[in-house]
């Protein structure tokens, strides 16, 4: 499990191993835009302000992944204990 921090509301939410970031956000009433939910389309890309993503999408390039500026919240997870999202 890891945590996500929502920069704008200051909320911190726990992401358990059996849920995606997008599922946790929806469960807490945060609107998320999803399409493929498989890391292919890029619809769910969200700006990552801090933390290191464990990228599971196939949309971003290697360079983009290495920058950790965006995360596909339908499938990607975290390598750091906390991800700060621009939400
Ligand atoms: Fe398509 Fe996340 S919804 S990449």
mmCIF file of N, CA, C and O in Angstrom, residues 11-13 20 29 31 34 48 53 59 61 63-64 67 74-75 78 85:
data_model
loop_
_atom_site.group_PDB
_atom_site.id
_atom_site.type_symbol
_atom_site.label_atom_id
_atom_site.label_comp_id
_atom_site.label_asym_id
_atom_site.label_seq_id
_atom_site.Cartn_x
_atom_site.Cartn_y
_atom_site.Cartn_z
ATOM 1 N N UNK A 11 -5.962 16.522 0.973
ATOM 2 C CA UNK A 11 -6.343 15.213 1.502
ATOM 3 C C UNK A 11 -5.263 14.176 1.200
ATOM 4 O O UNK A 11 -4.620 14.210 0.164
ATOM 5 N N UNK A 12 -5.097 13.234 2.121
ATOM 6 C CA UNK A 12 -4.192 12.114 1.892
ATOM 7 C C UNK A 12 -5.013 10.838 1.974
ATOM 8 O O UNK A 12 -5.755 10.630 2.931
ATOM 9 N N UNK A 13 -4.914 10.012 0.945
ATOM 10 C CA UNK A 13 -5.711 8.787 0.880
ATOM 11 C C UNK A 13 -4.791 7.583 0.743
ATOM 12 O O UNK A 13 -3.759 7.642 0.077
ATOM 13 N N UNK A 20 -6.868 0.370 -7.480
ATOM 14 C CA UNK A 20 -6.067 1.312 -8.268
ATOM 15 C C UNK A 20 -6.221 2.708 -7.669
ATOM 16 O O UNK A 20 -7.143 2.961 -6.881
ATOM 17 N N UNK A 29 -15.149 10.190 -3.880
ATOM 18 C CA UNK A 29 -15.932 11.244 -4.511
ATOM 19 C C UNK A 29 -15.149 12.175 -5.408
ATOM 20 O O UNK A 29 -15.642 13.236 -5.776
ATOM 21 N N UNK A 31 -13.838 13.038 -8.968
ATOM 22 C CA UNK A 31 -14.137 12.680 -10.356
ATOM 23 C C UNK A 31 -12.865 12.351 -11.112
ATOM 24 O O UNK A 31 -11.934 13.143 -11.138
ATOM 25 N N UNK A 34 -11.726 8.244 -17.099
ATOM 26 C CA UNK A 34 -11.098 6.987 -17.490
ATOM 27 C C UNK A 34 -11.643 6.551 -18.836
ATOM 28 O O UNK A 34 -12.759 6.908 -19.206
ATOM 29 N N UNK A 48 1.911 14.579 -11.783
ATOM 30 C CA UNK A 48 2.523 14.081 -10.561
ATOM 31 C C UNK A 48 3.470 15.170 -10.057
ATOM 32 O O UNK A 48 4.421 15.537 -10.730
ATOM 33 N N UNK A 53 6.666 7.335 -9.447
ATOM 34 C CA UNK A 53 5.642 6.392 -9.886
ATOM 35 C C UNK A 53 6.248 5.041 -10.248
ATOM 36 O O UNK A 53 7.401 4.956 -10.662
ATOM 37 N N UNK A 59 1.598 4.062 -22.462
ATOM 38 C CA UNK A 59 1.326 5.282 -23.215
ATOM 39 C C UNK A 59 2.516 6.231 -23.223
ATOM 40 O O UNK A 59 2.872 6.776 -24.259
ATOM 41 N N UNK A 61 6.373 7.672 -23.073
ATOM 42 C CA UNK A 61 7.667 7.228 -23.584
ATOM 43 C C UNK A 61 8.590 6.943 -22.397
ATOM 44 O O UNK A 61 8.308 7.335 -21.262
ATOM 45 N N UNK A 63 11.352 8.368 -21.787
ATOM 46 C CA UNK A 63 11.784 9.659 -21.241
ATOM 47 C C UNK A 63 10.725 10.215 -20.299
ATOM 48 O O UNK A 63 11.037 10.710 -19.223
ATOM 49 N N UNK A 64 9.484 10.157 -20.734
ATOM 50 C CA UNK A 64 8.390 10.691 -19.904
ATOM 51 C C UNK A 64 8.274 9.914 -18.588
ATOM 52 O O UNK A 64 8.068 10.497 -17.526
ATOM 53 N N UNK A 67 10.872 10.977 -16.119
ATOM 54 C CA UNK A 67 10.682 12.309 -15.541
ATOM 55 C C UNK A 67 9.711 12.310 -14.366
ATOM 56 O O UNK A 67 9.716 13.231 -13.557
ATOM 57 N N UNK A 74 -5.110 4.856 -13.824
ATOM 58 C CA UNK A 74 -5.941 3.649 -13.955
ATOM 59 C C UNK A 74 -5.152 2.401 -13.603
ATOM 60 O O UNK A 74 -5.736 1.353 -13.333
ATOM 61 N N UNK A 75 -3.818 2.484 -13.639
ATOM 62 C CA UNK A 75 -3.065 1.238 -13.496
ATOM 63 C C UNK A 75 -1.717 1.402 -12.789
ATOM 64 O O UNK A 75 -1.236 0.452 -12.184
ATOM 65 N N UNK A 78 2.988 3.174 -7.022
ATOM 66 C CA UNK A 78 4.041 4.036 -6.485
ATOM 67 C C UNK A 78 5.275 3.241 -6.102
ATOM 68 O O UNK A 78 5.185 2.101 -5.646
ATOM 69 N N UNK A 85 -0.416 14.327 -6.121
ATOM 70 C CA UNK A 85 -1.074 14.500 -7.417
ATOM 71 C C UNK A 85 -1.651 15.896 -7.546
ATOM 72 O O UNK A 85 -2.096 16.490 -6.562
#
